[in-house]
PDB file of C-alpha atoms and ligand atoms in Angstrom:
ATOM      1  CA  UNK A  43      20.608 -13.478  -5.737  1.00 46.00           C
ATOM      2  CA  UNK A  44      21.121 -13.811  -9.537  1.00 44.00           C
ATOM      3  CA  UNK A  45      19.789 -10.627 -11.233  1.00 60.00           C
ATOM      4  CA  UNK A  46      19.640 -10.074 -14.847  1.00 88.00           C
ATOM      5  CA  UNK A  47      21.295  -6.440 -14.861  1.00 95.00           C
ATOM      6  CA  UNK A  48      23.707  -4.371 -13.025  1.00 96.00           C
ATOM      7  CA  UNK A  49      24.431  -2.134 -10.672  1.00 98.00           C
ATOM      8  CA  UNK A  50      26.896   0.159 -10.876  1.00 98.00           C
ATOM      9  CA  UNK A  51      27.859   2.746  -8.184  1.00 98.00           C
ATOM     10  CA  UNK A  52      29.489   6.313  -8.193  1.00 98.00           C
ATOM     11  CA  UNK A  53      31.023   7.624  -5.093  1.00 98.00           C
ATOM     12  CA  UNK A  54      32.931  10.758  -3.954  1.00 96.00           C
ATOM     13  CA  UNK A  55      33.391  13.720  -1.991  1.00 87.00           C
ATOM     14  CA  UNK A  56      30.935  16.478  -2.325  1.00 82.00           C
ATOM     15  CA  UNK A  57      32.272  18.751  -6.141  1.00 89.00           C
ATOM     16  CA  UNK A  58      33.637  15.779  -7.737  1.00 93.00           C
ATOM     17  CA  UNK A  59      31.711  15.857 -10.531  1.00 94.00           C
ATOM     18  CA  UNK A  60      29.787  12.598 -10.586  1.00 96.00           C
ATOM     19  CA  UNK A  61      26.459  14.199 -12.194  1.00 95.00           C
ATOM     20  CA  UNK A  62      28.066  14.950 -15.062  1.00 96.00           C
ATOM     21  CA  UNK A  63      29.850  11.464 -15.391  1.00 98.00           C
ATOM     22  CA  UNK A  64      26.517   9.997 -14.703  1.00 98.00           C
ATOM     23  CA  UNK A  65      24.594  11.771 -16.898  1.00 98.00           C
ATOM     24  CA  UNK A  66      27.606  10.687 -19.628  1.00 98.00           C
ATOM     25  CA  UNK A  67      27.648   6.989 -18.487  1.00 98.00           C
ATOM     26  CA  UNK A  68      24.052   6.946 -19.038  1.00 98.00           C
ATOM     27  CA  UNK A  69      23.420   8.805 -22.378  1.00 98.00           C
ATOM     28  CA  UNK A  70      26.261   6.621 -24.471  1.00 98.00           C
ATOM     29  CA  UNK A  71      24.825   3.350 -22.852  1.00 98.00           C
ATOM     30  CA  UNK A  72      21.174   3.942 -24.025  1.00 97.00           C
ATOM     31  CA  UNK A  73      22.512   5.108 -27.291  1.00 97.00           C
ATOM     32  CA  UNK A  74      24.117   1.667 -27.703  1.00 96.00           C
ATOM     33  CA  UNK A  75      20.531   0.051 -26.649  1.00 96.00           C
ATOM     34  CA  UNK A  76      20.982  -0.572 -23.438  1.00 97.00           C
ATOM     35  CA  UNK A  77      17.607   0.006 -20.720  1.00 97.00           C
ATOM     36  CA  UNK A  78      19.390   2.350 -17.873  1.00 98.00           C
ATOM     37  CA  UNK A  79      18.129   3.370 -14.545  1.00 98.00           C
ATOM     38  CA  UNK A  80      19.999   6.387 -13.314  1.00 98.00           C
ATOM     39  CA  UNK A  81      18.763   6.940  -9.412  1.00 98.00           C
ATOM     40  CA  UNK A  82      20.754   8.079  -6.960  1.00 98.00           C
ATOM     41  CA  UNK A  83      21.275   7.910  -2.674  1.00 98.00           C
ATOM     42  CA  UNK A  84      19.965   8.694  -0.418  1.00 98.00           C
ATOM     43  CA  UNK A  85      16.666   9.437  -2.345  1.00 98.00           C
ATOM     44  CA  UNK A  86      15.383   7.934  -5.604  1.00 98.00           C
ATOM     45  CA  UNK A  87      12.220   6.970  -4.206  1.00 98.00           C
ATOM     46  CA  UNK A  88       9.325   9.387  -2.969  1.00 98.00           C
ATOM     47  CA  UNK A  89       9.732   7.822   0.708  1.00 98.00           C
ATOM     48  CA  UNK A  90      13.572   8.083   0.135  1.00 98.00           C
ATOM     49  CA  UNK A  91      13.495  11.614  -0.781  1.00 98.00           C
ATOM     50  CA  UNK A  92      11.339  13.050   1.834  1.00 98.00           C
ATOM     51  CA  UNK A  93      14.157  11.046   4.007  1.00 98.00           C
ATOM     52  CA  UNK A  94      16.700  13.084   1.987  1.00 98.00           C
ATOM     53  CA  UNK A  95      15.298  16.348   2.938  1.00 98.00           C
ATOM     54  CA  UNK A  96      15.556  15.529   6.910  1.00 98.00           C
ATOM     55  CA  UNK A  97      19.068  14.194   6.847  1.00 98.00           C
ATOM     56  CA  UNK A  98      20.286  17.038   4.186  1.00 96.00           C
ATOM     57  CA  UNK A  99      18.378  20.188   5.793  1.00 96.00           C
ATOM     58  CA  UNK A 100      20.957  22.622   7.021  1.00 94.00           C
ATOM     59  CA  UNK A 101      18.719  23.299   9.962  1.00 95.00           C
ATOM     60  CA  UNK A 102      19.348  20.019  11.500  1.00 96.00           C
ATOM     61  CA  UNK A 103      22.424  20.893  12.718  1.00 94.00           C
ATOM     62  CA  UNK A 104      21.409  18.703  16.462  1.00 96.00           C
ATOM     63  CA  UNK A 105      21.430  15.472  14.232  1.00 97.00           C
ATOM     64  CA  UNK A 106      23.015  12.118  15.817  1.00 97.00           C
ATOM     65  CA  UNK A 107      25.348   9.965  14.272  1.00 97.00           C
ATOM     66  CA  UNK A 108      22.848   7.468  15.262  1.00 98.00           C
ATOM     67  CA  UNK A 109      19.637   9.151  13.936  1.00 98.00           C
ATOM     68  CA  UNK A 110      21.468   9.351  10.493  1.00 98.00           C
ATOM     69  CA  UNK A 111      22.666   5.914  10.299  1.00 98.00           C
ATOM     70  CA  UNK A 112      19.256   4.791  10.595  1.00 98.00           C
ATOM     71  CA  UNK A 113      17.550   7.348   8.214  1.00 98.00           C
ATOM     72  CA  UNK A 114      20.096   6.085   5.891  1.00 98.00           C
ATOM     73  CA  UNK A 115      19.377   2.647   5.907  1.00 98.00           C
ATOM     74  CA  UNK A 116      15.555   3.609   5.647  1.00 98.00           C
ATOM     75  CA  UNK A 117      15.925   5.775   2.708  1.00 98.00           C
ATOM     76  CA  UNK A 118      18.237   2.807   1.186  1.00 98.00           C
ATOM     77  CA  UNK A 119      15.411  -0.040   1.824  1.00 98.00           C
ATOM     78  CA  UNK A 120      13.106   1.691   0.354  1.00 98.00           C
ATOM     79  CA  UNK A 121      15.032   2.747  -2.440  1.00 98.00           C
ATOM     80  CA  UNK A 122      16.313  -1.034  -2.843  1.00 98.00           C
ATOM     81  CA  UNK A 123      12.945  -2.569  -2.968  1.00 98.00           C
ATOM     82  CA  UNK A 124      10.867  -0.243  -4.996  1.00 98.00           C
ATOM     83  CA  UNK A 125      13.537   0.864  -7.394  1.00 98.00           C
ATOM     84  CA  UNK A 126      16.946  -0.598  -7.991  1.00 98.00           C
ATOM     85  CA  UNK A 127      15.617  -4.612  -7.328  1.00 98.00           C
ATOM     86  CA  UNK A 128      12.840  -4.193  -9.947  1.00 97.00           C
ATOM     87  CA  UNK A 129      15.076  -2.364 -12.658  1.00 98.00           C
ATOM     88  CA  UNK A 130      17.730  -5.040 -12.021  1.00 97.00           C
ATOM     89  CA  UNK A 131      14.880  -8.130 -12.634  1.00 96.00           C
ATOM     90  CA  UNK A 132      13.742  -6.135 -16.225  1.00 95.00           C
ATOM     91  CA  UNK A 133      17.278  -6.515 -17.239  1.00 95.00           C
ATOM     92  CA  UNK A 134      18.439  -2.491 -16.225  1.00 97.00           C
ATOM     93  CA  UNK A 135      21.768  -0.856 -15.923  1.00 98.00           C
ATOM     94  CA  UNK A 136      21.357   0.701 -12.699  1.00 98.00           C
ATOM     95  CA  UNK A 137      23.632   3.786 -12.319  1.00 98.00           C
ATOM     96  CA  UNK A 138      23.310   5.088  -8.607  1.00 98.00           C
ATOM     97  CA  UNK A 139      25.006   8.089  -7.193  1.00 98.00           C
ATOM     98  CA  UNK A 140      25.909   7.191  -3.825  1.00 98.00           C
ATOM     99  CA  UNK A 141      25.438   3.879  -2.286  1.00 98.00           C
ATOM    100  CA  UNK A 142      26.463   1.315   1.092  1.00 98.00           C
ATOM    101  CA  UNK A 143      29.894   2.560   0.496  1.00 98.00           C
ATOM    102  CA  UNK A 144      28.808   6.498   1.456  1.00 98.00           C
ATOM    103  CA  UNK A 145      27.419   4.861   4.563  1.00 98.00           C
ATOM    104  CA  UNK A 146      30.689   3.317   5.473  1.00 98.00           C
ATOM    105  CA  UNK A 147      32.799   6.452   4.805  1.00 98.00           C
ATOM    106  CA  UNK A 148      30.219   9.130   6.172  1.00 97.00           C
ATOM    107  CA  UNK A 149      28.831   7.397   9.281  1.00 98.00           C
ATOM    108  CA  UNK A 150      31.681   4.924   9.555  1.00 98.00           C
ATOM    109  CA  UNK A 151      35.066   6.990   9.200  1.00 97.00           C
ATOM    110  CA  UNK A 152      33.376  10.434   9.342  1.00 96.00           C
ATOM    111  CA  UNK A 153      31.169   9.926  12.685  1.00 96.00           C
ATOM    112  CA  UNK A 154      33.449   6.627  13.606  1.00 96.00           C
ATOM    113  CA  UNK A 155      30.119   4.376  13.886  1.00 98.00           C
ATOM    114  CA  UNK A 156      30.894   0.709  14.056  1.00 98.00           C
ATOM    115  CA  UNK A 157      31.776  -0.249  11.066  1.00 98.00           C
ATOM    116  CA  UNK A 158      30.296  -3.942  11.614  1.00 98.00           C
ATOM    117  CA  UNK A 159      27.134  -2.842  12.821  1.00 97.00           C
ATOM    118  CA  UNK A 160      27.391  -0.572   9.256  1.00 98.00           C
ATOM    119  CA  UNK A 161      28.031  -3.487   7.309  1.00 97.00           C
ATOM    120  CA  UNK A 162      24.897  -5.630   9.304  1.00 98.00           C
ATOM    121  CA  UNK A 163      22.820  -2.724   8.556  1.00 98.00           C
ATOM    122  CA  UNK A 164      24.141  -2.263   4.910  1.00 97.00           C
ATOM    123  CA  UNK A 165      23.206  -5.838   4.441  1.00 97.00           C
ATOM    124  CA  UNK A 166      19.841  -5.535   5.679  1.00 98.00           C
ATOM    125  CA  UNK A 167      18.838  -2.316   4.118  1.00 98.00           C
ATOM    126  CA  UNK A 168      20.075  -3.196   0.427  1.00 97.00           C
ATOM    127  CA  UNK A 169      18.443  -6.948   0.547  1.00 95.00           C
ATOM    128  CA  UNK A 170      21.862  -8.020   0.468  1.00 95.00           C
ATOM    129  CA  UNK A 171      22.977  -6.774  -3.027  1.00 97.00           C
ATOM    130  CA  UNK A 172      26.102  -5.065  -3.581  1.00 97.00           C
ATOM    131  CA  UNK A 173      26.976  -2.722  -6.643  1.00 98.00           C
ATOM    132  CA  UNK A 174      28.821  -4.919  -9.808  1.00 97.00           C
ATOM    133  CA  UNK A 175      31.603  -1.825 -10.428  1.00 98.00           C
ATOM    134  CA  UNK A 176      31.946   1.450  -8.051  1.00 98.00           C
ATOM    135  CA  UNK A 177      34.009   4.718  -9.510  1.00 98.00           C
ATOM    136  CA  UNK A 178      35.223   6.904  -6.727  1.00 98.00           C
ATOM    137  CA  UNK A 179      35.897  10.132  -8.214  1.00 98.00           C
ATOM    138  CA  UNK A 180      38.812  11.747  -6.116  1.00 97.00           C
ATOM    139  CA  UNK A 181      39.887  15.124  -5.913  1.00 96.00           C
ATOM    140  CA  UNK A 182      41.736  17.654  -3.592  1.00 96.00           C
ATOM    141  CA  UNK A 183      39.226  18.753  -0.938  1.00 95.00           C
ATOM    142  CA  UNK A 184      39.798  22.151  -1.500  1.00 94.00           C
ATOM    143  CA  UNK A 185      38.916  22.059  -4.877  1.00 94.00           C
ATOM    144  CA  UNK A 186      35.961  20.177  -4.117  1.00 93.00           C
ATOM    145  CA  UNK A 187      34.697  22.685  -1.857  1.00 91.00           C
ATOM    146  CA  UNK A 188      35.456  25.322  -3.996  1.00 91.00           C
ATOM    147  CA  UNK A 189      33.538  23.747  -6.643  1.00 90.00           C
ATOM    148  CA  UNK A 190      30.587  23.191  -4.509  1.00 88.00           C
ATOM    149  CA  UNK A 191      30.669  26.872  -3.679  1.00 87.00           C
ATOM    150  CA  UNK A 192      30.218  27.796  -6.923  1.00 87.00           C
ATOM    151  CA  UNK A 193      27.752  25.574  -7.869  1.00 81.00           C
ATOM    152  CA  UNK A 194      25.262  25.133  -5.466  1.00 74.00           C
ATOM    153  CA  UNK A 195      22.515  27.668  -4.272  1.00 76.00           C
ATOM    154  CA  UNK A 196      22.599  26.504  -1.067  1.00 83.00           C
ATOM    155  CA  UNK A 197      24.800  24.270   0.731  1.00 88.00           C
ATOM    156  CA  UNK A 198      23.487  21.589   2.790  1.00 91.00           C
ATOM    157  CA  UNK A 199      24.009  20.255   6.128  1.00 91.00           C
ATOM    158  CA  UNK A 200      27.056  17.803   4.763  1.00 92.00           C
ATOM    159  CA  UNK A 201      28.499  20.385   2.913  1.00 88.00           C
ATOM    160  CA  UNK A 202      28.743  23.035   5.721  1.00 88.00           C
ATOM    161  CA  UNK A 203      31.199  20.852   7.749  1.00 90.00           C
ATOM    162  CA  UNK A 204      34.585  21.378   8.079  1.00 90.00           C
ATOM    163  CA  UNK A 205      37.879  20.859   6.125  1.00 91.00           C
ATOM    164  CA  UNK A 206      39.112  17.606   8.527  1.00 93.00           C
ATOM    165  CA  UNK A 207      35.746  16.406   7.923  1.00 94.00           C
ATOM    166  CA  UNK A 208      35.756  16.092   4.050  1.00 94.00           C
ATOM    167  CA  UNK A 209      39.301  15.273   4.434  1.00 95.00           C
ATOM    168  CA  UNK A 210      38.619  12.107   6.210  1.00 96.00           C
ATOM    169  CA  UNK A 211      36.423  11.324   3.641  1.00 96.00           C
ATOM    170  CA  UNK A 212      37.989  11.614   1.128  1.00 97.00           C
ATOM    171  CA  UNK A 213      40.753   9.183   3.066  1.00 97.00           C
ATOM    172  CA  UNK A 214      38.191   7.202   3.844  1.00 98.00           C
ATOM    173  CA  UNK A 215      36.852   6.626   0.128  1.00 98.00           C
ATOM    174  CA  UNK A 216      40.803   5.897  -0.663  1.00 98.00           C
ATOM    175  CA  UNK A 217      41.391   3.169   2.131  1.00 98.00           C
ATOM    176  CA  UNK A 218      37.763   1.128   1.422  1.00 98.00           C
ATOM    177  CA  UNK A 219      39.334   1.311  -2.279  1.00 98.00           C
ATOM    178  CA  UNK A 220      42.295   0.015  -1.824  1.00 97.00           C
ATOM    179  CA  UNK A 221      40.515  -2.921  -0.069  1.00 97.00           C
ATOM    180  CA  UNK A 222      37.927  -3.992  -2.570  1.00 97.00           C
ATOM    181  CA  UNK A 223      40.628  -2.825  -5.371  1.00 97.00           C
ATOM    182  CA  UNK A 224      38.305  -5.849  -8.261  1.00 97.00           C
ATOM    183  CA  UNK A 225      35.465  -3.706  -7.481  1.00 98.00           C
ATOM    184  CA  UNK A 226      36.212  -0.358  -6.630  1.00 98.00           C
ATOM    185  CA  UNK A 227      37.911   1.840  -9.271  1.00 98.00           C
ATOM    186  CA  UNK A 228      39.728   5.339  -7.999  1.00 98.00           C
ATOM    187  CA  UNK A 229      39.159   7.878 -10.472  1.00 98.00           C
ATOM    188  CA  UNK A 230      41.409  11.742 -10.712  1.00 97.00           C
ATOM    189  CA  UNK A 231      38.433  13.657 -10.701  1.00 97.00           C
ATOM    190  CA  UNK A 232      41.126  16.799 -11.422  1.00 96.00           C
ATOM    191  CA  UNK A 233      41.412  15.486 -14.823  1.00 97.00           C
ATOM    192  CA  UNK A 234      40.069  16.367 -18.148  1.00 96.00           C
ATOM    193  CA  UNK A 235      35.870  15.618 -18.476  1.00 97.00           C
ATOM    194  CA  UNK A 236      35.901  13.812 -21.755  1.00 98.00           C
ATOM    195  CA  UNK A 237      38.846  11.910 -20.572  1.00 98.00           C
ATOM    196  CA  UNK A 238      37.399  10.494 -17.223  1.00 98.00           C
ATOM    197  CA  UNK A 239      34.203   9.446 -19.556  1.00 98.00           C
ATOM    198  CA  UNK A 240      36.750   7.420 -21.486  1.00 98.00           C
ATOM    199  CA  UNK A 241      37.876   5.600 -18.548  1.00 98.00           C
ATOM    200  CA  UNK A 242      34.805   5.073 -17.325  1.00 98.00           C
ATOM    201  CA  UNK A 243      33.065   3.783 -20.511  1.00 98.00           C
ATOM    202  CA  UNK A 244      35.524   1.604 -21.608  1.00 97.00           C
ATOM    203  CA  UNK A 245      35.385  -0.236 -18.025  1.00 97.00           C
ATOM    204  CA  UNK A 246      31.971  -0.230 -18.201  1.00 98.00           C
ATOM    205  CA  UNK A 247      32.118  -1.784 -21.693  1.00 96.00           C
ATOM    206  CA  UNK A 248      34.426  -4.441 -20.281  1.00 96.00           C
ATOM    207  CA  UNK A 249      32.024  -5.265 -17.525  1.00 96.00           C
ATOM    208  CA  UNK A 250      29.450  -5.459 -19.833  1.00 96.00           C
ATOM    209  CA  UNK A 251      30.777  -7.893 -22.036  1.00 94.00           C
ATOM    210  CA  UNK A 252      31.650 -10.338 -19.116  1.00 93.00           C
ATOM    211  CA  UNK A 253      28.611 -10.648 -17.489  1.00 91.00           C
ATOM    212  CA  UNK A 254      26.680 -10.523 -20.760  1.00 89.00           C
ATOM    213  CA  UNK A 255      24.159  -8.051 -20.115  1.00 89.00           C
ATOM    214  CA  UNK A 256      21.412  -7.626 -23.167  1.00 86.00           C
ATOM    215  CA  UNK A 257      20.964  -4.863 -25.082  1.00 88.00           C
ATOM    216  CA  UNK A 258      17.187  -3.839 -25.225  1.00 78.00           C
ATOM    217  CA  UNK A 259      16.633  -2.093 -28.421  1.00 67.00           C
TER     218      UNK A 259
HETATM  219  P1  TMP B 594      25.042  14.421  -2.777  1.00 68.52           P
HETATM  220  O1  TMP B 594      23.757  14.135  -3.469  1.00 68.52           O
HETATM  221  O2  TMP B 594      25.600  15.741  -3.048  1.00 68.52           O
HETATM  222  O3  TMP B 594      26.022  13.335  -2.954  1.00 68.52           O
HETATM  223  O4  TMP B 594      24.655  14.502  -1.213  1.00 68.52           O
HETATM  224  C1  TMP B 594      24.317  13.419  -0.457  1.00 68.52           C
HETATM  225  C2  TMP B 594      24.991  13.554   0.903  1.00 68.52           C
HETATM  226  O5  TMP B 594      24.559  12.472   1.735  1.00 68.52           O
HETATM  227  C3  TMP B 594      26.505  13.484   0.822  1.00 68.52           C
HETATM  228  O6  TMP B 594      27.057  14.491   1.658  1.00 68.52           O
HETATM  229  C4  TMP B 594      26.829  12.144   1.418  1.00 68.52           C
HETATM  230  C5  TMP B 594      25.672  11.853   2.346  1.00 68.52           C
HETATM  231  N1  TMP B 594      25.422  10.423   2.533  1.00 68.52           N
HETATM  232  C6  TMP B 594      25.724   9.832   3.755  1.00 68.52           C
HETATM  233  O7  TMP B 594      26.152  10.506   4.679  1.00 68.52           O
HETATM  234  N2  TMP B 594      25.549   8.484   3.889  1.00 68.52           N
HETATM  235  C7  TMP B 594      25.064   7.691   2.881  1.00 68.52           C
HETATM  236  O8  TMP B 594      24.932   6.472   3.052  1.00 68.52           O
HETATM  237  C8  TMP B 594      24.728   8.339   1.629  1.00 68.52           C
HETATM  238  C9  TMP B 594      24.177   7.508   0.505  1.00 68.52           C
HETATM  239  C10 TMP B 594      24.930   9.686   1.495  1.00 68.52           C
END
């Protein structure tokens, strides 16, 4: 499937500041004249998000691996063949937060789903495309939690679990990088803001420059 723009992926445990490196990514790219779609998983789609509130809702604390692994992949086909496939044909950075990679680590290593039957269903769900360049930003998960605490007004139902539970995560997110190391780039979320924006933009710019995206403007 030959599309004309790109999708790029950020990934990490819950605090590690992806928003803001999203929001970066995207604000110096359409400066430089570049279309950008900034969406993010699961969600990004009015279908998607009304998905999102089930899996998220702290209430649901009765959910099954099973039941999320398939409210996943619905939120994701959705969001694959309303949003991210049409941005991709008019020649869009994409710029998702979360992707088939959460759906490894969090139903895969955290609820130790199959991880082929994740990959089938990965394949299915996303019409086959994969992201171009993921950043997994990776942090302590104490700090991480921390942060969360003092950011959100109310935590949801992923964000409630326990410490080995983000910790195998956040293993998990280090092990699928170190497998797909061409594609997947581990970030130290601990470090300095403008200097994680660096690192991402300049491997973004690189990217950029070998596939040969178009600027818009
Ligand atoms: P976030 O918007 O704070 O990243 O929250 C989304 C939550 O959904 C996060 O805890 C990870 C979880 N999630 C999965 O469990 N599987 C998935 O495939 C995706 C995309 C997200």
């Amino acid at each position: 499937m030959v599309k004309d723009g790109l999708l790029i992926t950020f990934e990490g445990m819950e605090g590690s500041g992806k928003t803001t490196q999203i929001q970066r990514l995207s604000a110096v790219l359409s400066q430089a004249g570049y279309a950008v779609c900034v969406t993010r998983e699961p969600g990004g789609t009015p279908i998607s998000e009304e998905i999102r509130g089930i899996f998220l809702n702290p209430n649901h604390n009765e959910m099954e691996s099973t039941t999320e692994l398939l409210l996943i992949a619905a939120a994701r086909a959705q969001h694959v063949s309303e949003v991210i496939l049409p941005a991709l044909d008019g020649g869009k950075i994409v710029i998702s937060d979360r992707y088939s990679d959460a759906t490894v680590v969090y139903q895969g290593y955290r609820c130790g789903l199959d991880l082929n039957l994740i990959h089938k269903l990965n394949r299915i769900a996303a019409h086959g495309l994969s992201p171009e360049r993921t950043f997994v930003l990776d942090l302590p998960v104490e700090i991480g939690l921390k942060r969360v605490q003092q950011r959100r007004s109310a935590m949801n139902r992923l964000d409630l679990e326990d410490f080995e539970s983000h910790n195998r995560i956040r293993e998990a997110y280090l092990a699928i990088a170190s497998q797909e190391p061409d594609r997947i780039t581990i970030i130290d979320a601990e470090a300095n803001v403008d200097s994680i924006h660096e690192l991402i933009k300049s491997e973004v710019d690189d990217l950029l420059r070998t596939k040969g995206v178009e600027r818009k403007l």
